């Protein structure tokens, strides 16, 4: 019996991916900070879709979290053939607004945890006929974003990491897929402290978490290397590539009220 492990599974895109995989008869290991939300979700999905579920409440900003997750998997004897690195968050505003420790915690969740989990779980993933690594990135990965400077940099890192790893594993049983959503109706804006202007701009183009999850899971099972969700986001990434970088950065800075 194999499982899909999903980080950041209690809310937003992670929760929607969990439901999407449950609909496809995948057993689930749910990881997030809130034990109560995870317990409720695990019970609901298990009953609704007749699958096996389990969960672990843990804060991925803790440096030891990936090792604790791997130890939990090993001790429980879970066979994992899908790893979904979804957990992540942003911090908006001028770079100097936040402390080095606050950035360290965000970088820990957005980069260190997924890279470490991937490293720890590749031996397990190689045991199965077909295995998958799905990294939820962001359309912010395709340019510098003043006002979300460090967050965008973490997502650029994850996109590059995903593509490089996919090439390394191209002859193996493991497929690596990077999915980059744009604006999505989740709690991201509140956690990132986005201003009203950025929130209103995003609301006009927001996709639902469910729509993003379907695209992401379809891309994963199709073993695609990279997918951007939504036509507008694909167009935006193309324009960023074509236009002068300073123009793209000035446009982004205007959205996030960076003079």
Short mmCIF file of C-alpha atoms in Angstrom, two decimals:
data_model
loop_
_atom_site.label_atom_id
_atom_site.label_comp_id
_atom_site.label_asym_id
_atom_site.label_seq_id
_atom_site.Cartn_x
_atom_site.Cartn_y
_atom_site.Cartn_z
CA UNK A 1 0.00 0.00 0.00
CA UNK A 2 1.59 3.27 -1.13
CA UNK A 3 0.98 6.83 0.05
CA UNK A 4 1.27 10.39 -1.14
CA UNK A 5 2.97 12.70 1.35
CA UNK A 6 1.76 16.31 1.19
CA UNK A 7 3.26 19.20 3.14
CA UNK A 8 1.16 22.25 3.93
CA UNK A 9 -1.85 19.97 3.56
CA UNK A 10 -4.32 21.61 5.94
CA UNK A 11 -5.19 24.69 3.85
CA UNK A 12 -5.22 26.21 0.39
CA UNK A 13 -3.57 24.46 -2.52
CA UNK A 14 -2.18 21.67 -0.31
CA UNK A 15 -5.65 20.79 0.96
CA UNK A 16 -7.03 20.88 -2.58
CA UNK A 17 -4.24 18.59 -3.81
CA UNK A 18 -5.03 16.17 -0.98
CA UNK A 19 -8.67 16.04 -2.07
CA UNK A 20 -7.71 15.69 -5.74
CA UNK A 21 -5.43 12.74 -4.96
CA UNK A 22 -8.04 11.19 -2.66
CA UNK A 23 -10.52 11.28 -5.54
CA UNK A 24 -7.98 9.30 -7.55
CA UNK A 25 -7.79 6.65 -4.83
CA UNK A 26 -4.41 7.69 -3.41
CA UNK A 27 -3.73 7.06 0.26
CA UNK A 28 -2.51 10.16 2.05
CA UNK A 29 0.04 11.29 4.62
CA UNK A 30 -0.85 14.85 5.60
CA UNK A 31 1.70 17.23 7.11
CA UNK A 32 1.07 20.75 8.44
CA UNK A 33 1.24 22.74 11.67
CA UNK A 34 -2.37 22.41 12.87
CA UNK A 35 -3.13 19.03 14.45
CA UNK A 36 -6.86 19.76 14.75
CA UNK A 37 -7.22 20.69 11.06
CA UNK A 38 -5.20 17.66 9.98
CA UNK A 39 -7.20 15.28 12.15
CA UNK A 40 -10.49 16.60 10.80
CA UNK A 41 -9.28 16.48 7.22
CA UNK A 42 -7.79 12.98 7.51
CA UNK A 43 -11.06 11.64 8.91
CA UNK A 44 -13.22 13.34 6.28
CA UNK A 45 -11.14 12.18 3.32
CA UNK A 46 -10.85 8.65 4.66
CA UNK A 47 -14.62 8.31 5.04
CA UNK A 48 -15.55 10.14 1.84
CA UNK A 49 -13.15 8.33 -0.50
CA UNK A 50 -12.49 5.03 1.34
CA UNK A 51 -8.74 5.60 1.48
CA UNK A 52 -6.10 5.26 4.18
CA UNK A 53 -4.95 8.51 5.79
CA UNK A 54 -2.53 9.53 8.50
CA UNK A 55 -1.10 12.85 9.60
CA UNK A 56 1.75 14.53 11.41
CA UNK A 57 1.52 18.00 12.95
CA UNK A 58 4.90 19.71 12.63
CA UNK A 59 6.33 23.15 11.91
CA UNK A 60 8.59 23.03 8.84
CA UNK A 61 10.43 26.15 9.95
CA UNK A 62 12.08 23.89 12.53
CA UNK A 63 15.43 22.74 11.13
CA UNK A 64 14.87 19.17 12.34
CA UNK A 65 11.37 18.83 10.82
CA UNK A 66 12.38 16.92 7.65
CA UNK A 67 14.29 14.36 9.70
CA UNK A 68 11.32 13.99 12.05
CA UNK A 69 9.01 13.42 9.08
CA UNK A 70 11.35 10.83 7.60
CA UNK A 71 11.67 9.06 10.96
CA UNK A 72 7.87 9.00 11.28
CA UNK A 73 7.55 7.45 7.81
CA UNK A 74 10.19 4.84 8.59
CA UNK A 75 8.84 3.92 12.03
CA UNK A 76 5.28 3.56 10.72
CA UNK A 77 6.42 1.61 7.68
CA UNK A 78 4.67 3.89 5.18
CA UNK A 79 5.53 3.22 1.54
CA UNK A 80 5.70 6.62 -0.18
CA UNK A 81 5.60 6.91 -3.97
CA UNK A 82 4.42 10.55 -4.21
CA UNK A 83 6.04 13.54 -2.51
CA UNK A 84 4.22 16.87 -2.76
CA UNK A 85 6.36 19.76 -1.52
CA UNK A 86 3.61 22.33 -1.18
CA UNK A 87 4.24 24.16 2.10
CA UNK A 88 5.44 27.71 1.69
CA UNK A 89 4.63 31.32 2.49
CA UNK A 90 5.68 34.88 1.65
CA UNK A 91 6.61 38.10 3.41
CA UNK A 92 5.71 41.31 1.58
CA UNK A 93 7.08 44.84 1.92
CA UNK A 94 10.50 46.41 1.84
CA UNK A 95 13.33 43.97 2.52
CA UNK A 96 14.31 45.79 5.73
CA UNK A 97 10.79 45.37 7.14
CA UNK A 98 11.60 41.91 8.46
CA UNK A 99 14.37 40.48 10.61
CA UNK A 100 16.99 38.02 9.44
CA UNK A 101 15.34 35.37 11.63
CA UNK A 102 11.98 35.90 9.92
CA UNK A 103 13.59 35.46 6.53
CA UNK A 104 15.48 32.42 7.76
CA UNK A 105 12.22 30.76 8.84
CA UNK A 106 10.60 31.47 5.46
CA UNK A 107 13.63 30.19 3.57
CA UNK A 108 13.61 27.11 5.79
CA UNK A 109 10.01 26.31 4.82
CA UNK A 110 10.26 27.32 1.16
CA UNK A 111 13.65 25.82 0.29
CA UNK A 112 15.47 23.82 2.96
CA UNK A 113 12.52 21.62 3.98
CA UNK A 114 11.56 20.52 0.43
CA UNK A 115 15.17 19.94 -0.63
CA UNK A 116 15.91 17.94 2.51
CA UNK A 117 12.69 15.91 2.33
CA UNK A 118 13.40 15.12 -1.29
CA UNK A 119 16.92 14.00 -0.45
CA UNK A 120 15.72 11.83 2.41
CA UNK A 121 12.87 10.22 0.47
CA UNK A 122 14.51 9.48 -2.89
CA UNK A 123 15.68 6.02 -1.68
CA UNK A 124 12.07 5.22 -0.76
CA UNK A 125 10.69 6.66 -4.01
CA UNK A 126 13.09 4.50 -6.01
CA UNK A 127 11.51 1.33 -4.59
CA UNK A 128 8.30 1.79 -6.60
CA UNK A 129 7.57 1.17 -10.29
CA UNK A 130 6.53 4.81 -10.74
CA UNK A 131 7.13 7.66 -8.30
CA UNK A 132 6.53 11.38 -8.40
CA UNK A 133 7.87 14.58 -6.83
CA UNK A 134 5.54 17.56 -7.19
CA UNK A 135 6.98 20.93 -6.18
CA UNK A 136 4.51 23.81 -5.88
CA UNK A 137 6.47 26.85 -7.00
CA UNK A 138 4.98 30.21 -8.08
CA UNK A 139 4.69 32.51 -11.06
CA UNK A 140 6.93 34.78 -8.97
CA UNK A 141 9.76 32.39 -9.83
CA UNK A 142 10.14 33.93 -13.27
CA UNK A 143 11.30 37.40 -12.24
CA UNK A 144 12.58 39.54 -9.40
CA UNK A 145 9.58 40.91 -7.47
CA UNK A 146 10.30 44.07 -5.46
CA UNK A 147 8.05 43.89 -2.42
CA UNK A 148 8.30 40.09 -2.38
CA UNK A 149 12.03 40.00 -2.97
CA UNK A 150 13.07 37.05 -0.82
CA UNK A 151 9.90 35.04 -1.46
CA UNK A 152 10.34 35.34 -5.24
CA UNK A 153 14.00 34.32 -4.88
CA UNK A 154 13.02 31.19 -2.94
CA UNK A 155 10.62 30.23 -5.71
CA UNK A 156 13.23 30.83 -8.41
CA UNK A 157 15.47 28.50 -6.42
CA UNK A 158 12.76 25.81 -6.30
CA UNK A 159 12.09 26.07 -10.02
CA UNK A 160 15.78 25.69 -10.84
CA UNK A 161 16.14 22.85 -8.33
CA UNK A 162 13.15 21.02 -9.80
CA UNK A 163 14.37 21.25 -13.39
CA UNK A 164 17.91 20.20 -12.51
CA UNK A 165 16.71 17.26 -10.45
CA UNK A 166 14.29 16.13 -13.16
CA UNK A 167 17.17 15.96 -15.61
CA UNK A 168 19.30 13.96 -13.19
CA UNK A 169 16.43 11.51 -12.62
CA UNK A 170 15.19 11.39 -16.22
CA UNK A 171 16.23 7.74 -16.69
CA UNK A 172 14.81 6.63 -13.33
CA UNK A 173 11.31 5.75 -12.15
CA UNK A 174 10.93 9.19 -10.50
CA UNK A 175 9.36 12.15 -12.31
CA UNK A 176 9.87 15.67 -10.96
CA UNK A 177 7.25 18.31 -11.75
CA UNK A 178 7.31 22.01 -10.90
CA UNK A 179 3.93 23.72 -10.95
CA UNK A 180 3.80 27.52 -10.77
CA UNK A 181 0.44 29.00 -9.77
CA UNK A 182 -0.31 32.69 -10.04
CA UNK A 183 -2.93 34.37 -7.89
CA UNK A 184 -4.98 31.73 -6.09
CA UNK A 185 -7.87 32.11 -3.66
CA UNK A 186 -6.02 31.03 -0.51
CA UNK A 187 -4.79 32.59 2.74
CA UNK A 188 -1.45 33.53 1.13
CA UNK A 189 -2.25 37.25 1.05
CA UNK A 190 -3.02 37.44 4.76
CA UNK A 191 0.08 35.45 5.76
CA UNK A 192 2.26 37.58 3.49
CA UNK A 193 0.75 40.86 4.73
CA UNK A 194 -0.10 41.98 1.20
CA UNK A 195 -1.46 45.50 0.86
CA UNK A 196 -4.95 46.27 -0.45
CA UNK A 197 -3.66 47.17 -3.91
CA UNK A 198 -1.92 43.83 -4.37
CA UNK A 199 -4.90 41.92 -2.97
CA UNK A 200 -7.36 43.67 -5.29
CA UNK A 201 -5.08 43.15 -8.29
CA UNK A 202 -4.88 39.46 -7.48
CA UNK A 203 -8.61 39.03 -6.97
CA UNK A 204 -9.27 39.92 -10.60
CA UNK A 205 -7.20 36.97 -11.82
CA UNK A 206 -7.39 34.50 -8.94
CA UNK A 207 -7.92 30.82 -9.71
CA UNK A 208 -9.54 28.52 -7.18
CA UNK A 209 -7.30 26.18 -5.20
CA UNK A 210 -9.26 23.27 -6.66
CA UNK A 211 -8.52 24.34 -10.24
CA UNK A 212 -4.82 24.71 -9.46
CA UNK A 213 -4.77 21.30 -7.77
CA UNK A 214 -6.31 19.57 -10.78
CA UNK A 215 -3.77 21.12 -13.13
CA UNK A 216 -0.93 20.24 -10.76
CA UNK A 217 -1.93 16.61 -10.28
CA UNK A 218 -2.60 16.12 -14.00
CA UNK A 219 0.85 17.54 -14.80
CA UNK A 220 2.46 15.32 -12.17
CA UNK A 221 0.92 12.10 -13.46
CA UNK A 222 1.74 13.16 -17.04
CA UNK A 223 5.35 13.44 -15.84
CA UNK A 224 5.68 17.01 -17.10
CA UNK A 225 8.75 18.91 -15.99
CA UNK A 226 7.17 22.35 -15.66
CA UNK A 227 3.67 23.82 -15.75
CA UNK A 228 2.33 27.32 -15.21
CA UNK A 229 -1.36 27.43 -14.25
CA UNK A 230 -3.70 29.63 -16.28
CA UNK A 231 -3.34 31.45 -19.59
CA UNK A 232 -2.75 34.87 -18.00
CA UNK A 233 0.08 33.52 -15.86
CA UNK A 234 1.66 31.80 -18.88
CA UNK A 235 1.41 35.03 -20.83
CA UNK A 236 2.93 36.97 -17.93
CA UNK A 237 5.91 34.61 -17.75
CA UNK A 238 6.44 34.95 -21.51
CA UNK A 239 6.29 38.75 -21.34
CA UNK A 240 8.77 38.83 -18.48
CA UNK A 241 11.16 36.84 -20.65
CA UNK A 242 10.66 39.18 -23.62
CA UNK A 243 10.56 42.57 -21.89
CA UNK A 244 13.47 44.42 -20.26
CA UNK A 245 13.94 43.21 -16.68
CA UNK A 246 13.75 46.73 -15.26
CA UNK A 247 10.30 47.22 -16.81
CA UNK A 248 9.01 43.95 -15.32
CA UNK A 249 10.46 44.88 -11.93
CA UNK A 250 8.95 48.38 -12.06
CA UNK A 251 5.53 46.92 -12.86
CA UNK A 252 5.76 44.45 -9.96
CA UNK A 253 6.99 47.18 -7.62
CA UNK A 254 3.92 49.26 -8.45
CA UNK A 255 1.60 46.43 -7.46
CA UNK A 256 3.34 46.08 -4.09
CA UNK A 257 3.61 49.85 -3.45
CA UNK A 258 7.40 49.92 -3.65
CA UNK A 259 8.56 53.35 -4.83
#
